[in-house]
Structures are given as C-alpha cells and as structure tokens.
C-alpha cells in the first residue's frame, strides 16, 4: 500500500470512492433492496452447477457423498462471503473485488483483479448462454419436433454459430440498459420458477428414494485414471507429487473443486452495492442470505437424487431429469428440463450485470476509457459499457464451445476470493477508523482460512487452466503499463485531491 502518486500500489481512499458515486454523469440509480439482492444471489447461483455437475461429481468423484462436497465448497464460499460482506458494507461502490482492492492493496493489484473479473464474468456469461441454448434445442426437439439448422446450433452440436445463445445475450443486454430494477423483477419471476423446480425435485424425489442407493455413502478410494499429461494434471500433482483420488474421503474434496462452479455468482451481488438503497445493511444480508439458501437446497437435491438412482448410473449431462426417468416419471423429468432452461436465463443476466459494473468502475477510475463510465440520462445505467460488452459476449457465445471454460471461470473466482480476504486484513490495519456496518469475525483467522481454502481448490485445477490464466494476466500487465497507469485519475490528481 502506498500514498505515492507515482507508485503502481497507490491506493484510492474509501472517501474518494464514495465521492465518485456522487458525480451526476457517472452515478448509478439506487433502487435495490436486501430482498432484490438475495434474489439476485439465488438467481445466479442456482443454475448450471446443480442441474449438471451433480451427476458428474457423484458418478466420477464422490458417490452419494457429493452432498458433503457441496458442503465443503459452500464453506469455502462462506469464508469468502464474510470478507465480501465487510467490504461491500464499508465501500458501497460498484466494482466488487476490484473496488475493494483499490481501497486496500493498491491500483495495480486492483487492476489485475478487475481484469480477472472481466474474464471470469465474460466467459461465465458465454458458457451459461451456450448451456441454455442446448436445453432449449433439446426441449424444442423432444416436445415440439422442431430442430434448429445444424449450422446455427453452435460448435457443441457440430455447427458453426449458436444463434440462440447470441440472441439471448442481446436481449438481456437490452434489459440491463433499461435498468437493474426491471432486471430484478424479471429475475424474481424466473427465480421463483427455478426454486419451484428445485423444491419439486426434493419433495417428489423423496417418494422414490431407496436406501440401497446410499451404500456405500463414501465409496472406497480409487486412484484417478492414468493417461493424462502434465498439461491436464492438477497443479498440486505437478508441484508436489500429490495424486488426487476418486471416491474415499479425499474424493469428496476432489469433487468439491468441481462443484465449486455451482456456487459461482454470489460475489456478483457485491457489484451492485452502489445501486442498493441501504448497502451497509442490505449487502451483507443479500450476500450471506443467498449463499445460505442455495447451500441448503444443493445438499438436499444431491441427497435425494443419489438416493433415487445409483451413483454409478447417473447421467453426466442431465442428472436430475434422468433420475426421474429412471423411476418412470417422465412428467417430472420434462418439468425439470423446462425449469433448467428458464433458470439459466437469470444466471446469464446477472453475470452480465456483474461484468458491466466492474468495467464501469474501472472506466470511471480512468483505467479504461472514461467514455464507458457515462450513465444513461434516463435509466441511470452504464449503457455504453453494457452495450459494448453485451455485443462482444453475444459473439463469443455464438462461436464458443463449452470445453475447459468452466475451469477458467473457477480459477478467476478463487483468485478474487484470495485478494478480497487479503484486502480485509490490510484495511483493518491501515484504516481501523472506518465505520464497518458488518465486520468479518475473527480477523485475521477467517480471512487467512479463506485464502488457504481458495488456494487449495485452485491447486486442484488442471495445469493448462493455470497457463491460460497466466497468459490473460500477462496481457493485463501490458495493458496497465501501456495505457491504464498513465490515464489513471488517481495518478493525475493525487491521493488527497478531490475529484
């Protein structure tokens, strides 16, 4: 941390961050409540993870104990959530981990985390849009007999361009330009449908649970299949010679690294801090409340589904729907597929919302062109950034294959967790005078535990994911020193000057 205006570790004070939100041309409309934030959180968390990853983790890594994997992943997220809640209530400014880092660690680390979040949310939005397209095409084909032309079905279906994914992102972009309150209302409707489907799985599935399917609850440990190269092996194996196992106790943690993707999104709630009516009170409630609700639902769904169908027979692509098919309940299977396709819409929209807010905050600070931080005169939304990113992501989604992207999104999120936890420790020491409406308990123990848990999950990701992540970070360093450092508002006016 530095007050030297020429240092790349110069910090932007909390007071300066808050003053920025008062500029008319760069101010966002405050319209969200704690309920809206909780809905946002539930809306983005419940999605691809619970509808897809349950089957993969149970079949390949942990068996019925996958429910414990969700608990482990939820604990990692909860530790990070406690840190996010303190920052979001103390620095109620758009940008999430980027803004928090700027106020505690310095400009260069803030830039790197912002650059990381842009990648995370962009790829996450594209991946979910492509997944949604696959569900819709399946429903159209199965129930209506309609088939999309292969050329417009996307790379995963043997085509060239995914028209449905492209169209979805453009529509959601238009909704976000009109305003976050409208998007919150749409999200509330879709989340209601999605949660209804999840509750349907839990309640209806209970009647078809067989205790024999839980035996053994923790299957005997097995070495992970050989045949992978150092490129595809987990980094922990490459560095330390540790060989992760499938099943057994360690298989639970191997599965946790996978199902962690199911929790991605609760940190997006923090990006809407500046648009919240009472952020000091409502941000902690929204972040922690949505995470708690989703963890309970995830564990319940996993227990029911693994009780309905033997884990060795579970579908890796549609485990919830296939579990009901296995007990001759096609109606419930169809309802689940429909709910999944509807539910992914909110995931896509909120990830896009999060990215535009991070981009907006970086632009307002001068680290990206300031033209993108101008808000709409009527809707008070960052419409220029939203349109730019929406069009780019729509094109990416149109041409993107899903392979390997989930891991890249995971490492970006975990890296953000590490930076936020470190920022809490630093800001407690440098600014003990700040009013904190919510305080992370047991500092520095909880933040240190959050850092350690996040790093452990990161080490369980493939080496190739680390290499791709490193390449993106190198590009970020080049952009910072070539453009952002010289155009930073903080560098131009000094750390104690008024903006």
Tab-separated table of N, CA and C in Angstrom, residues 8 15 61 122 138 170 178 186 188 227 251 256 277 325 349 383 405 431 442 447 455 481:
chain	number	residue	atom	x	y	z
A	8	UNK	N	2.665	2.195	-8.527
A	8	UNK	CA	1.551	1.364	-9.010
A	8	UNK	C	0.718	0.776	-7.872
A	15	UNK	N	-13.174	7.276	0.976
A	15	UNK	CA	-13.885	8.542	0.790
A	15	UNK	C	-13.886	8.964	-0.679
A	61	UNK	N	-16.489	-38.927	-8.861
A	61	UNK	CA	-15.593	-38.479	-7.788
A	61	UNK	C	-15.991	-38.846	-6.367
A	122	UNK	N	-17.238	-12.634	-18.300
A	122	UNK	CA	-17.475	-12.774	-19.739
A	122	UNK	C	-17.593	-14.238	-20.125
A	138	UNK	N	-32.980	-28.952	-27.004
A	138	UNK	CA	-33.446	-30.276	-26.597
A	138	UNK	C	-34.960	-30.281	-26.377
A	170	UNK	N	-28.089	-10.713	-26.348
A	170	UNK	CA	-28.522	-9.403	-26.841
A	170	UNK	C	-29.801	-8.939	-26.143
A	178	UNK	N	-32.096	-0.836	-19.707
A	178	UNK	CA	-33.307	-0.182	-19.207
A	178	UNK	C	-33.246	0.022	-17.701
A	186	UNK	N	-37.689	-9.199	-13.298
A	186	UNK	CA	-37.662	-10.366	-14.179
A	186	UNK	C	-36.964	-11.531	-13.474
A	188	UNK	N	-36.783	-12.066	-10.294
A	188	UNK	CA	-37.636	-12.599	-9.241
A	188	UNK	C	-38.624	-13.631	-9.792
A	227	UNK	N	-3.194	-41.608	-17.769
A	227	UNK	CA	-3.368	-41.279	-19.181
A	227	UNK	C	-3.333	-39.795	-19.441
A	251	UNK	N	-11.769	-37.995	-2.193
A	251	UNK	CA	-12.633	-37.823	-3.354
A	251	UNK	C	-13.695	-36.760	-3.118
A	256	UNK	N	-15.350	-31.390	-4.637
A	256	UNK	CA	-15.615	-30.013	-4.212
A	256	UNK	C	-14.997	-29.010	-5.174
A	277	UNK	N	-30.208	0.631	-1.984
A	277	UNK	CA	-30.756	1.739	-1.197
A	277	UNK	C	-30.017	1.909	0.130
A	325	UNK	N	-36.516	-40.086	-14.822
A	325	UNK	CA	-36.770	-41.044	-15.893
A	325	UNK	C	-36.490	-42.464	-15.430
A	349	UNK	N	-28.017	-13.337	-17.103
A	349	UNK	CA	-28.277	-11.908	-16.946
A	349	UNK	C	-27.476	-11.316	-15.792
A	383	UNK	N	-24.900	2.397	-19.828
A	383	UNK	CA	-25.416	1.809	-21.072
A	383	UNK	C	-24.335	1.574	-22.121
A	405	UNK	N	-13.878	-24.259	-20.346
A	405	UNK	CA	-14.153	-22.898	-19.914
A	405	UNK	C	-14.554	-22.816	-18.442
A	431	UNK	N	-6.795	1.254	8.092
A	431	UNK	CA	-7.921	2.149	8.348
A	431	UNK	C	-8.831	1.582	9.433
A	442	UNK	N	-13.404	-12.730	13.720
A	442	UNK	CA	-12.123	-13.416	13.954
A	442	UNK	C	-11.059	-13.083	12.911
A	447	UNK	N	-10.080	-14.567	7.356
A	447	UNK	CA	-9.513	-14.272	6.033
A	447	UNK	C	-8.358	-15.202	5.647
A	455	UNK	N	-6.894	-21.265	-2.232
A	455	UNK	CA	-5.674	-21.716	-2.899
A	455	UNK	C	-5.676	-23.237	-3.081
A	481	UNK	N	0.396	-1.013	-17.961
A	481	UNK	CA	1.555	-0.130	-18.079
A	481	UNK	C	1.555	0.663	-19.391
